[in-house]
mmCIF file of C-alpha atoms in Angstrom:
data_model
loop_
_atom_site.group_PDB
_atom_site.id
_atom_site.type_symbol
_atom_site.label_atom_id
_atom_site.label_comp_id
_atom_site.label_asym_id
_atom_site.label_seq_id
_atom_site.Cartn_x
_atom_site.Cartn_y
_atom_site.Cartn_z
ATOM 1 C CA MET A 420 -14.136 -5.522 -38.125
ATOM 2 C CA HIS A 421 -13.857 -6.055 -34.406
ATOM 3 C CA ALA A 422 -16.966 -5.519 -32.312
ATOM 4 C CA PRO A 423 -16.762 -2.415 -30.108
ATOM 5 C CA ARG A 424 -15.496 -3.296 -26.664
ATOM 6 C CA LEU A 425 -18.520 -1.549 -25.138
ATOM 7 C CA PHE A 426 -20.801 -4.095 -26.803
ATOM 8 C CA THR A 427 -18.935 -7.300 -26.101
ATOM 9 C CA PRO A 428 -20.365 -9.496 -23.321
ATOM 10 C CA ILE A 429 -18.703 -9.720 -19.933
ATOM 11 C CA ALA A 430 -18.782 -12.788 -17.677
ATOM 12 C CA ILE A 431 -18.695 -12.388 -13.894
ATOM 13 C CA ARG A 432 -18.809 -15.655 -11.980
ATOM 14 C CA GLY A 433 -21.840 -17.493 -13.366
ATOM 15 C CA LEU A 434 -23.374 -14.411 -14.994
ATOM 16 C CA GLU A 435 -22.893 -13.268 -18.595
ATOM 17 C CA VAL A 436 -24.033 -9.711 -19.320
ATOM 18 C CA ARG A 437 -24.781 -8.801 -22.928
ATOM 19 C CA ASN A 438 -22.733 -5.598 -22.984
ATOM 20 C CA ARG A 439 -20.650 -3.297 -20.785
ATOM 21 C CA LEU A 440 -22.851 -0.200 -20.663
ATOM 22 C CA TRP A 441 -24.866 -0.529 -17.474
ATOM 23 C CA VAL A 442 -27.340 1.614 -15.561
ATOM 24 C CA SER A 443 -25.848 3.000 -12.366
ATOM 25 C CA PRO A 444 -27.910 2.897 -9.151
ATOM 26 C CA MET A 445 -29.929 6.112 -8.913
ATOM 27 C CA CYS A 446 -32.167 7.000 -5.968
ATOM 28 C CA GLN A 447 -35.691 7.756 -7.152
ATOM 29 C CA TYR A 448 -37.336 8.751 -3.852
ATOM 30 C CA SER A 449 -40.540 7.215 -5.130
ATOM 31 C CA ALA A 450 -41.335 4.434 -2.647
ATOM 32 C CA ASP A 451 -44.139 6.432 -1.093
ATOM 33 C CA ALA A 452 -47.040 3.957 -1.128
ATOM 34 C CA GLU A 453 -45.819 1.799 1.775
ATOM 35 C CA PRO A 454 -42.469 1.858 3.622
ATOM 36 C CA GLY A 455 -39.748 0.540 1.355
ATOM 37 C CA MET A 456 -42.132 -0.750 -1.321
ATOM 38 C CA PRO A 457 -41.607 -0.164 -5.050
ATOM 39 C CA THR A 458 -44.244 1.610 -7.113
ATOM 40 C CA PRO A 459 -45.134 1.633 -10.831
ATOM 41 C CA TRP A 460 -42.530 4.370 -11.238
ATOM 42 C CA HIS A 461 -39.745 1.874 -10.530
ATOM 43 C CA LEU A 462 -41.057 -0.604 -13.097
ATOM 44 C CA VAL A 463 -41.267 2.030 -15.831
ATOM 45 C CA HIS A 464 -38.006 3.764 -14.889
ATOM 46 C CA LEU A 465 -35.929 0.574 -14.795
ATOM 47 C CA GLY A 466 -37.789 -1.344 -17.482
ATOM 48 C CA SER A 467 -37.406 1.431 -20.029
ATOM 49 C CA MET A 468 -33.619 1.451 -19.612
ATOM 50 C CA ALA A 469 -33.497 -2.318 -20.079
ATOM 51 C CA ALA A 470 -35.586 -1.916 -23.222
ATOM 52 C CA GLY A 471 -33.143 0.834 -24.205
ATOM 53 C CA GLY A 472 -30.326 -1.683 -24.524
ATOM 54 C CA ALA A 473 -28.426 -1.481 -21.231
ATOM 55 C CA GLY A 474 -26.430 -4.562 -20.388
ATOM 56 C CA ALA A 475 -27.412 -4.496 -16.728
ATOM 57 C CA VAL A 476 -29.677 -2.328 -14.620
ATOM 58 C CA ILE A 477 -28.795 -1.827 -10.954
ATOM 59 C CA LEU A 478 -31.546 -0.682 -8.594
ATOM 60 C CA GLU A 479 -31.051 2.264 -6.319
ATOM 61 C CA ALA A 480 -29.629 2.235 -2.790
ATOM 62 C CA THR A 481 -32.036 -0.073 -0.935
ATOM 63 C CA GLY A 482 -32.206 -0.021 2.840
ATOM 64 C CA VAL A 483 -31.398 -3.264 4.632
ATOM 65 C CA VAL A 484 -33.237 -1.950 7.708
ATOM 66 C CA PRO A 485 -35.909 0.774 8.001
ATOM 67 C CA GLU A 486 -33.575 3.193 9.771
ATOM 68 C CA GLY A 487 -30.965 2.637 7.062
ATOM 69 C CA ARG A 488 -32.930 4.526 4.412
ATOM 70 C CA ILE A 489 -31.788 7.935 3.252
ATOM 71 C CA SER A 490 -35.393 9.075 3.298
ATOM 72 C CA ALA A 491 -38.825 7.622 3.957
ATOM 73 C CA ARG A 492 -39.267 7.342 0.166
ATOM 74 C CA ASP A 493 -36.379 4.922 -0.360
ATOM 75 C CA LEU A 494 -36.714 1.291 -1.308
ATOM 76 C CA GLY A 495 -36.147 -1.384 1.322
ATOM 77 C CA LEU A 496 -35.484 -5.101 1.410
ATOM 78 C CA TRP A 497 -35.907 -5.941 5.081
ATOM 79 C CA ASN A 498 -39.046 -8.057 4.652
ATOM 80 C CA ASP A 499 -40.521 -10.652 2.317
ATOM 81 C CA ALA A 500 -43.320 -8.387 1.071
ATOM 82 C CA GLN A 501 -40.695 -6.043 -0.392
ATOM 83 C CA ARG A 502 -38.943 -9.020 -1.973
ATOM 84 C CA ASP A 503 -42.170 -10.157 -3.611
ATOM 85 C CA ALA A 504 -43.003 -6.660 -4.841
ATOM 86 C CA LEU A 505 -39.590 -6.367 -6.526
ATOM 87 C CA ARG A 506 -39.928 -9.674 -8.370
ATOM 88 C CA PRO A 507 -42.133 -8.353 -11.243
ATOM 89 C CA ILE A 508 -39.582 -5.597 -11.912
ATOM 90 C CA VAL A 509 -36.795 -8.180 -12.073
ATOM 91 C CA GLU A 510 -38.836 -10.339 -14.432
ATOM 92 C CA PHE A 511 -39.585 -7.425 -16.761
ATOM 93 C CA VAL A 512 -35.922 -6.396 -16.957
ATOM 94 C CA HIS A 513 -34.950 -10.002 -17.684
ATOM 95 C CA ALA A 514 -37.576 -10.190 -20.422
ATOM 96 C CA ARG A 515 -35.845 -7.259 -22.123
ATOM 97 C CA GLY A 516 -32.544 -9.185 -22.161
ATOM 98 C CA ALA A 517 -30.728 -7.247 -19.448
ATOM 99 C CA ALA A 518 -29.229 -8.451 -16.197
ATOM 100 C CA VAL A 519 -30.526 -6.842 -13.027
ATOM 101 C CA GLY A 520 -28.781 -6.024 -9.776
ATOM 102 C CA ILE A 521 -29.599 -4.280 -6.530
ATOM 103 C CA GLN A 522 -27.489 -1.972 -4.401
ATOM 104 C CA LEU A 523 -27.833 -2.775 -0.705
ATOM 105 C CA ALA A 524 -27.203 0.117 1.626
ATOM 106 C CA HIS A 525 -27.393 1.685 5.059
ATOM 107 C CA ALA A 526 -27.325 5.484 5.120
ATOM 108 C CA GLY A 527 -25.888 5.808 8.631
ATOM 109 C CA ARG A 528 -25.603 9.475 9.626
ATOM 110 C CA LYS A 529 -27.157 10.533 6.289
ATOM 111 C CA ALA A 530 -30.428 8.740 7.081
ATOM 112 C CA SER A 531 -33.819 10.251 7.968
ATOM 113 C CA THR A 532 -33.557 13.173 5.569
ATOM 114 C CA HIS A 533 -36.017 15.021 3.397
ATOM 115 C CA PRO A 534 -36.129 13.719 -0.174
ATOM 116 C CA PRO A 535 -34.766 16.245 -2.695
ATOM 117 C CA PHE A 536 -38.183 17.003 -4.142
ATOM 118 C CA GLY A 537 -41.821 16.941 -3.121
ATOM 119 C CA THR A 538 -41.648 18.195 0.471
ATOM 120 C CA GLY A 539 -39.865 21.536 0.410
ATOM 121 C CA GLY A 540 -37.711 20.445 3.336
ATOM 122 C CA ARG A 541 -33.991 19.874 3.529
ATOM 123 C CA GLY A 542 -31.617 18.082 5.859
ATOM 124 C CA SER A 543 -32.676 15.800 8.694
ATOM 125 C CA VAL A 544 -36.341 15.099 9.375
ATOM 126 C CA PRO A 545 -37.047 15.533 13.122
ATOM 127 C CA ILE A 546 -38.421 12.508 14.913
ATOM 128 C CA ALA A 547 -41.531 14.540 15.812
ATOM 129 C CA ASP A 548 -42.181 14.975 12.078
ATOM 130 C CA GLY A 549 -41.820 11.309 11.151
ATOM 131 C CA GLY A 550 -38.047 10.974 11.104
ATOM 132 C CA TRP A 551 -35.933 8.568 13.108
ATOM 133 C CA GLU A 552 -32.648 8.467 14.986
ATOM 134 C CA ALA A 553 -29.633 8.213 12.709
ATOM 135 C CA VAL A 554 -26.725 5.963 13.702
ATOM 136 C CA ALA A 555 -23.073 6.011 12.678
ATOM 137 C CA PRO A 556 -19.648 4.748 13.719
ATOM 138 C CA SER A 557 -19.217 7.892 15.839
ATOM 139 C CA ALA A 558 -21.381 10.777 16.989
ATOM 140 C CA VAL A 559 -20.118 13.048 14.213
ATOM 141 C CA ALA A 560 -22.728 14.818 12.090
ATOM 142 C CA PHE A 561 -22.720 15.289 8.330
ATOM 143 C CA GLY A 562 -22.635 19.065 8.017
ATOM 144 C CA ASP A 563 -25.753 20.499 9.629
ATOM 145 C CA TYR A 564 -27.625 17.191 9.745
ATOM 146 C CA ALA A 565 -28.698 15.796 13.112
ATOM 147 C CA VAL A 566 -25.891 14.371 15.248
ATOM 148 C CA PRO A 567 -26.069 10.555 14.973
ATOM 149 C CA ARG A 568 -25.759 8.077 17.796
ATOM 150 C CA ALA A 569 -22.646 5.884 17.796
ATOM 151 C CA LEU A 570 -23.428 2.227 17.180
ATOM 152 C CA THR A 571 -22.661 -0.386 19.798
ATOM 153 C CA VAL A 572 -20.710 -3.500 18.847
ATOM 154 C CA ASP A 573 -23.883 -5.588 19.196
ATOM 155 C CA GLU A 574 -25.724 -3.229 16.859
ATOM 156 C CA ILE A 575 -22.921 -3.513 14.317
ATOM 157 C CA ALA A 576 -23.354 -7.280 14.366
ATOM 158 C CA GLY A 577 -27.060 -6.767 13.694
ATOM 159 C CA ILE A 578 -26.267 -4.655 10.642
ATOM 160 C CA VAL A 579 -24.078 -7.438 9.239
ATOM 161 C CA THR A 580 -26.972 -9.839 9.685
ATOM 162 C CA ALA A 581 -29.371 -7.396 8.015
ATOM 163 C CA PHE A 582 -27.174 -7.062 4.924
ATOM 164 C CA ALA A 583 -26.986 -10.846 4.614
ATOM 165 C CA ALA A 584 -30.747 -11.253 4.999
ATOM 166 C CA ALA A 585 -31.419 -8.589 2.368
ATOM 167 C CA ALA A 586 -28.956 -10.230 -0.022
ATOM 168 C CA ARG A 587 -30.683 -13.570 0.462
ATOM 169 C CA ARG A 588 -34.044 -11.964 -0.363
ATOM 170 C CA ALA A 589 -32.504 -10.329 -3.441
ATOM 171 C CA VAL A 590 -31.499 -13.711 -4.821
ATOM 172 C CA GLN A 591 -34.941 -15.095 -4.017
ATOM 173 C CA ALA A 592 -36.470 -12.218 -5.985
ATOM 174 C CA GLY A 593 -34.334 -13.156 -8.994
ATOM 175 C CA PHE A 594 -31.640 -10.499 -8.933
ATOM 176 C CA ASP A 595 -28.514 -11.527 -10.840
ATOM 177 C CA LEU A 596 -26.020 -9.553 -8.776
ATOM 178 C CA VAL A 597 -25.735 -7.673 -5.496
ATOM 179 C CA GLU A 598 -23.773 -4.470 -4.900
ATOM 180 C CA LEU A 599 -22.671 -3.278 -1.464
ATOM 181 C CA HIS A 600 -22.770 0.512 -1.105
ATOM 182 C CA ALA A 601 -19.528 1.553 0.596
ATOM 183 C CA ALA A 602 -19.415 4.978 -1.077
ATOM 184 C CA HIS A 603 -20.891 8.486 -1.083
ATOM 185 C CA GLY A 604 -20.721 9.016 2.647
ATOM 186 C CA TYR A 605 -23.130 6.261 3.699
ATOM 187 C CA LEU A 606 -22.565 3.891 6.610
ATOM 188 C CA LEU A 607 -19.914 1.532 5.227
ATOM 189 C CA HIS A 608 -17.987 4.516 3.869
ATOM 190 C CA GLN A 609 -18.408 6.267 7.235
ATOM 191 C CA PHE A 610 -16.625 3.365 8.899
ATOM 192 C CA LEU A 611 -13.827 3.421 6.313
ATOM 193 C CA SER A 612 -12.998 7.127 6.601
ATOM 194 C CA PRO A 613 -11.080 8.488 9.614
ATOM 195 C CA LEU A 614 -13.033 11.738 9.228
ATOM 196 C CA SER A 615 -16.260 10.053 10.327
ATOM 197 C CA ASN A 616 -14.917 7.056 12.264
ATOM 198 C CA ARG A 617 -13.365 8.101 15.563
ATOM 199 C CA ARG A 618 -13.884 4.824 17.389
ATOM 200 C CA SER A 619 -11.233 3.339 19.646
ATOM 201 C CA ASP A 620 -12.479 -0.261 19.574
ATOM 202 C CA GLU A 621 -11.957 -3.009 16.987
ATOM 203 C CA TYR A 622 -13.966 -1.016 14.403
ATOM 204 C CA GLY A 623 -11.853 2.150 14.526
ATOM 205 C CA GLY A 624 -8.324 3.446 14.331
ATOM 206 C CA SER A 625 -6.182 1.352 11.984
ATOM 207 C CA LEU A 626 -7.128 0.697 8.387
ATOM 208 C CA GLU A 627 -7.762 -2.945 9.235
ATOM 209 C CA ASN A 628 -10.203 -1.925 11.946
ATOM 210 C CA ARG A 629 -11.987 0.695 9.843
ATOM 211 C CA ALA A 630 -12.421 -1.868 7.050
ATOM 212 C CA ARG A 631 -13.676 -4.557 9.434
ATOM 213 C CA LEU A 632 -17.403 -3.845 9.012
ATOM 214 C CA LEU A 633 -17.261 -3.819 5.208
ATOM 215 C CA LEU A 634 -15.357 -7.090 5.151
ATOM 216 C CA GLU A 635 -17.717 -8.710 7.662
ATOM 217 C CA VAL A 636 -20.682 -7.593 5.574
ATOM 218 C CA LEU A 637 -19.044 -8.918 2.424
ATOM 219 C CA GLU A 638 -18.300 -12.299 3.952
ATOM 220 C CA ALA A 639 -21.859 -12.605 5.280
ATOM 221 C CA VAL A 640 -23.374 -11.579 1.942
ATOM 222 C CA ARG A 641 -21.166 -13.979 0.000
ATOM 223 C CA ALA A 642 -22.292 -16.816 2.277
ATOM 224 C CA ALA A 643 -25.934 -15.747 1.872
ATOM 225 C CA VAL A 644 -25.980 -15.572 -1.927
ATOM 226 C CA GLY A 645 -23.795 -18.570 -2.665
ATOM 227 C CA GLU A 646 -20.836 -18.932 -4.979
ATOM 228 C CA SER A 647 -22.487 -18.254 -8.343
ATOM 229 C CA VAL A 648 -23.925 -14.770 -7.689
ATOM 230 C CA PRO A 649 -21.593 -11.819 -8.374
ATOM 231 C CA VAL A 650 -21.045 -9.404 -5.498
ATOM 232 C CA LEU A 651 -19.907 -5.868 -6.341
ATOM 233 C CA VAL A 652 -18.607 -3.194 -3.994
ATOM 234 C CA ARG A 653 -19.008 0.517 -4.679
ATOM 235 C CA PHE A 654 -16.210 2.640 -3.240
ATOM 236 C CA SER A 655 -15.645 6.355 -3.059
ATOM 237 C CA ALA A 656 -11.935 6.338 -3.857
ATOM 238 C CA THR A 657 -11.284 9.658 -2.098
ATOM 239 C CA ASP A 658 -13.054 12.027 0.276
ATOM 240 C CA TRP A 659 -11.458 14.993 -1.542
ATOM 241 C CA ALA A 660 -10.573 16.295 1.938
ATOM 242 C CA PRO A 661 -7.395 16.476 4.043
ATOM 243 C CA ASP A 662 -6.801 13.502 6.354
ATOM 244 C CA GLY A 663 -9.694 11.617 4.751
ATOM 245 C CA TRP A 664 -10.087 8.353 2.899
ATOM 246 C CA THR A 665 -7.500 7.970 0.130
ATOM 247 C CA PRO A 666 -7.082 6.200 -3.230
ATOM 248 C CA GLU A 667 -4.264 4.113 -1.745
ATOM 249 C CA GLU A 668 -6.511 2.890 1.078
ATOM 250 C CA THR A 669 -9.238 2.142 -1.452
ATOM 251 C CA SER A 670 -6.941 -0.154 -3.416
ATOM 252 C CA ILE A 671 -5.707 -1.906 -0.285
ATOM 253 C CA VAL A 672 -9.211 -2.576 1.015
ATOM 254 C CA ALA A 673 -10.378 -3.599 -2.443
ATOM 255 C CA GLY A 674 -7.655 -6.238 -2.430
ATOM 256 C CA TRP A 675 -8.868 -7.502 0.922
ATOM 257 C CA ALA A 676 -12.424 -7.528 -0.409
ATOM 258 C CA ALA A 677 -11.395 -9.513 -3.484
ATOM 259 C CA ALA A 678 -9.892 -12.162 -1.222
ATOM 260 C CA ARG A 679 -13.249 -12.434 0.531
ATOM 261 C CA GLY A 680 -15.350 -12.906 -2.574
ATOM 262 C CA ALA A 681 -15.923 -9.512 -4.222
ATOM 263 C CA ASP A 682 -16.017 -9.747 -8.015
ATOM 264 C CA LEU A 683 -15.990 -6.169 -9.342
ATOM 265 C CA PHE A 684 -15.418 -2.720 -7.887
ATOM 266 C CA ASP A 685 -17.627 0.212 -8.837
ATOM 267 C CA VAL A 686 -15.357 3.212 -8.280
ATOM 268 C CA SER A 687 -16.768 6.662 -7.579
ATOM 269 C CA THR A 688 -15.547 9.472 -5.276
ATOM 270 C CA GLY A 689 -16.742 11.903 -2.608
ATOM 271 C CA GLY A 690 -19.924 12.172 -0.609
ATOM 272 C CA LEU A 691 -18.535 12.038 2.919
ATOM 273 C CA VAL A 692 -17.707 15.721 3.435
ATOM 274 C CA PRO A 693 -20.186 18.445 2.423
ATOM 275 C CA GLY A 694 -19.042 21.457 0.481
ATOM 276 C CA VAL A 695 -15.680 20.146 -0.736
ATOM 277 C CA ASP A 696 -14.340 21.386 -4.050
ATOM 278 C CA ILE A 697 -14.406 18.466 -6.513
ATOM 279 C CA PRO A 698 -12.760 19.093 -9.897
ATOM 280 C CA THR A 699 -15.458 17.610 -12.101
ATOM 281 C CA GLY A 700 -15.365 17.227 -15.869
ATOM 282 C CA PRO A 701 -15.763 14.546 -18.556
ATOM 283 C CA GLY A 702 -14.466 11.243 -17.187
ATOM 284 C CA TYR A 703 -13.065 12.906 -14.069
ATOM 285 C CA GLN A 704 -13.318 9.725 -11.983
ATOM 286 C CA LEU A 705 -11.769 7.380 -14.544
ATOM 287 C CA PRO A 706 -8.228 7.625 -13.107
ATOM 288 C CA PHE A 707 -9.471 6.353 -9.755
ATOM 289 C CA ALA A 708 -11.103 3.306 -11.347
ATOM 290 C CA ALA A 709 -7.974 2.672 -13.408
ATOM 291 C CA ALA A 710 -5.790 2.789 -10.288
ATOM 292 C CA VAL A 711 -7.923 0.205 -8.453
ATOM 293 C CA ARG A 712 -7.890 -2.015 -11.531
ATOM 294 C CA GLN A 713 -4.108 -1.791 -11.892
ATOM 295 C CA ARG A 714 -3.310 -2.317 -8.225
ATOM 296 C CA THR A 715 -5.736 -5.180 -7.574
ATOM 297 C CA GLY A 716 -5.916 -6.921 -10.952
ATOM 298 C CA MET A 717 -9.700 -6.956 -10.506
ATOM 299 C CA PRO A 718 -12.371 -5.739 -12.938
ATOM 300 C CA VAL A 719 -13.792 -2.289 -12.251
ATOM 301 C CA ALA A 720 -16.738 -0.178 -13.330
ATOM 302 C CA ALA A 721 -16.216 3.509 -14.028
ATOM 303 C CA VAL A 722 -18.588 6.423 -13.510
ATOM 304 C CA GLY A 723 -18.500 10.208 -13.732
ATOM 305 C CA GLN A 724 -19.602 12.207 -16.782
ATOM 306 C CA ILE A 725 -18.996 9.414 -19.277
ATOM 307 C CA ASP A 726 -21.820 10.385 -21.577
ATOM 308 C CA ARG A 727 -20.583 9.800 -25.130
ATOM 309 C CA ALA A 728 -20.270 6.458 -26.904
ATOM 310 C CA GLU A 729 -16.703 6.993 -28.137
ATOM 311 C CA GLN A 730 -15.612 8.254 -24.717
ATOM 312 C CA ALA A 731 -17.003 5.106 -23.063
ATOM 313 C CA GLU A 732 -15.388 2.889 -25.687
ATOM 314 C CA GLN A 733 -11.975 4.471 -25.198
ATOM 315 C CA ALA A 734 -12.189 4.040 -21.419
ATOM 316 C CA LEU A 735 -12.522 0.298 -21.984
ATOM 317 C CA VAL A 736 -10.026 -0.040 -24.833
ATOM 318 C CA SER A 737 -7.386 1.894 -22.882
ATOM 319 C CA GLY A 738 -7.728 -0.456 -19.918
ATOM 320 C CA GLN A 739 -9.098 2.103 -17.489
ATOM 321 C CA ALA A 740 -12.266 0.088 -16.827
ATOM 322 C CA ASP A 741 -14.142 -3.091 -17.708
ATOM 323 C CA VAL A 742 -17.681 -1.700 -17.409
ATOM 324 C CA ILE A 743 -19.186 1.760 -17.807
ATOM 325 C CA LEU A 744 -21.963 2.745 -15.416
ATOM 326 C CA SER A 745 -24.176 5.532 -16.723
ATOM 327 C CA ALA A 746 -26.534 7.649 -14.621
ATOM 328 C CA ARG A 747 -27.407 11.135 -15.850
ATOM 329 C CA GLU A 748 -27.055 10.258 -19.528
ATOM 330 C CA MET A 749 -29.467 7.363 -18.997
ATOM 331 C CA LEU A 750 -31.895 9.823 -17.412
ATOM 332 C CA ARG A 751 -31.524 12.169 -20.371
ATOM 333 C CA ASP A 752 -31.892 9.344 -22.894
ATOM 334 C CA ARG A 753 -33.137 5.947 -21.802
ATOM 335 C CA ASN A 754 -32.070 4.614 -25.209
ATOM 336 C CA PHE A 755 -28.460 5.697 -24.655
ATOM 337 C CA ALA A 756 -27.222 2.111 -25.100
ATOM 338 C CA LEU A 757 -29.098 1.696 -28.402
ATOM 339 C CA ARG A 758 -27.769 5.032 -29.637
ATOM 340 C CA ALA A 759 -24.224 4.185 -28.543
ATOM 341 C CA ALA A 760 -24.350 0.851 -30.351
ATOM 342 C CA ARG A 761 -25.349 2.538 -33.589
ATOM 343 C CA GLU A 762 -22.660 5.190 -33.239
ATOM 344 C CA LEU A 763 -19.967 2.552 -32.663
ATOM 345 C CA GLY A 764 -21.127 0.272 -35.465
ATOM 346 C CA ALA A 765 -22.506 -2.495 -33.257
ATOM 347 C CA THR A 766 -25.881 -4.153 -33.683
ATOM 348 C CA PRO A 767 -28.247 -2.479 -31.217
ATOM 349 C CA PRO A 768 -30.158 -4.902 -28.942
ATOM 350 C CA VAL A 769 -33.459 -3.447 -30.128
ATOM 351 C CA PRO A 770 -36.805 -4.774 -28.872
ATOM 352 C CA GLY A 771 -39.022 -5.932 -31.714
ATOM 353 C CA GLN A 772 -41.505 -3.208 -30.861
ATOM 354 C CA TYR A 773 -38.865 -0.556 -31.678
ATOM 355 C CA ALA A 774 -37.168 -2.288 -34.634
ATOM 356 C CA ARG A 775 -38.666 0.014 -37.271
ATOM 357 C CA ALA A 776 -36.825 2.979 -35.709
ATOM 358 C CA PHE A 777 -33.443 1.286 -36.103
ATOM 359 C CA ALA A 778 -33.865 -0.342 -39.517
#
């Protein structure tokens, strides 16, 4: 019998991951001890999913600068203390046999917001209440959030440098891979989409110009992490809105990114425009991942209500994706990977402490 595709290893540059069912980055809004610092919650949250058999665990959107956080409770990697505090989490995940990555991000106009629980607030946090000024490619607000300030060209250069510095710290902390967050309406996505990028300089207008920041960040991160560390890019393949970012543009820019050292594309959708009607359902984003894979010839990771073992297996066997990233199902069942292995007839990567439950 052939091993299920979901539980065959995958090699990306110098990294071999034990299976293809990975934990998607999920904001936890739990870095509330010190700015940007992880807490015991992160160790337990991430470590339990590694113990639950995931091939790789990718940490949540992590701010490369303080003002790049979605909220004051987000992780950061703009200083060495944060790097050192993340290292024990990396070591624990490795000890459970999983690879570990980190998603580097800048929230842009979606920064300085109330976390979704614990405060009772919503939307932008005023500066008088501990918030900060949000920045973006253009002074165009996200819905009823505060209007951001348009970045200067010099400030854009500083953001490129910040991404590279954070990526360098990630490697020093032991992370196996780095993902750049160019999706869900955050800064790199804001530059890509003509709905949020209304600049008239070299960072706006044409597709080449709108993609310039992402490609500069990618080149700087690749140089910072070296040739052996995989670099992933998460795209939102469509804004689901007229005159917005399109699947065709996603594939074109993904091709440019591949030429500059990207190794895998994590394909999601939406997040730039509030209130749009998105036709969700089981596997609803798989066609977008499949299109990027077909048009670029590059490996892709798929997301979006893929919450059954056989469904995930078929997405791989049919050639729609190379990796499945799970979020909500991992929250519902941190042993999803162990359960999926049993259901598909593979040998679950069970920790010795749990072996009696899978005998």
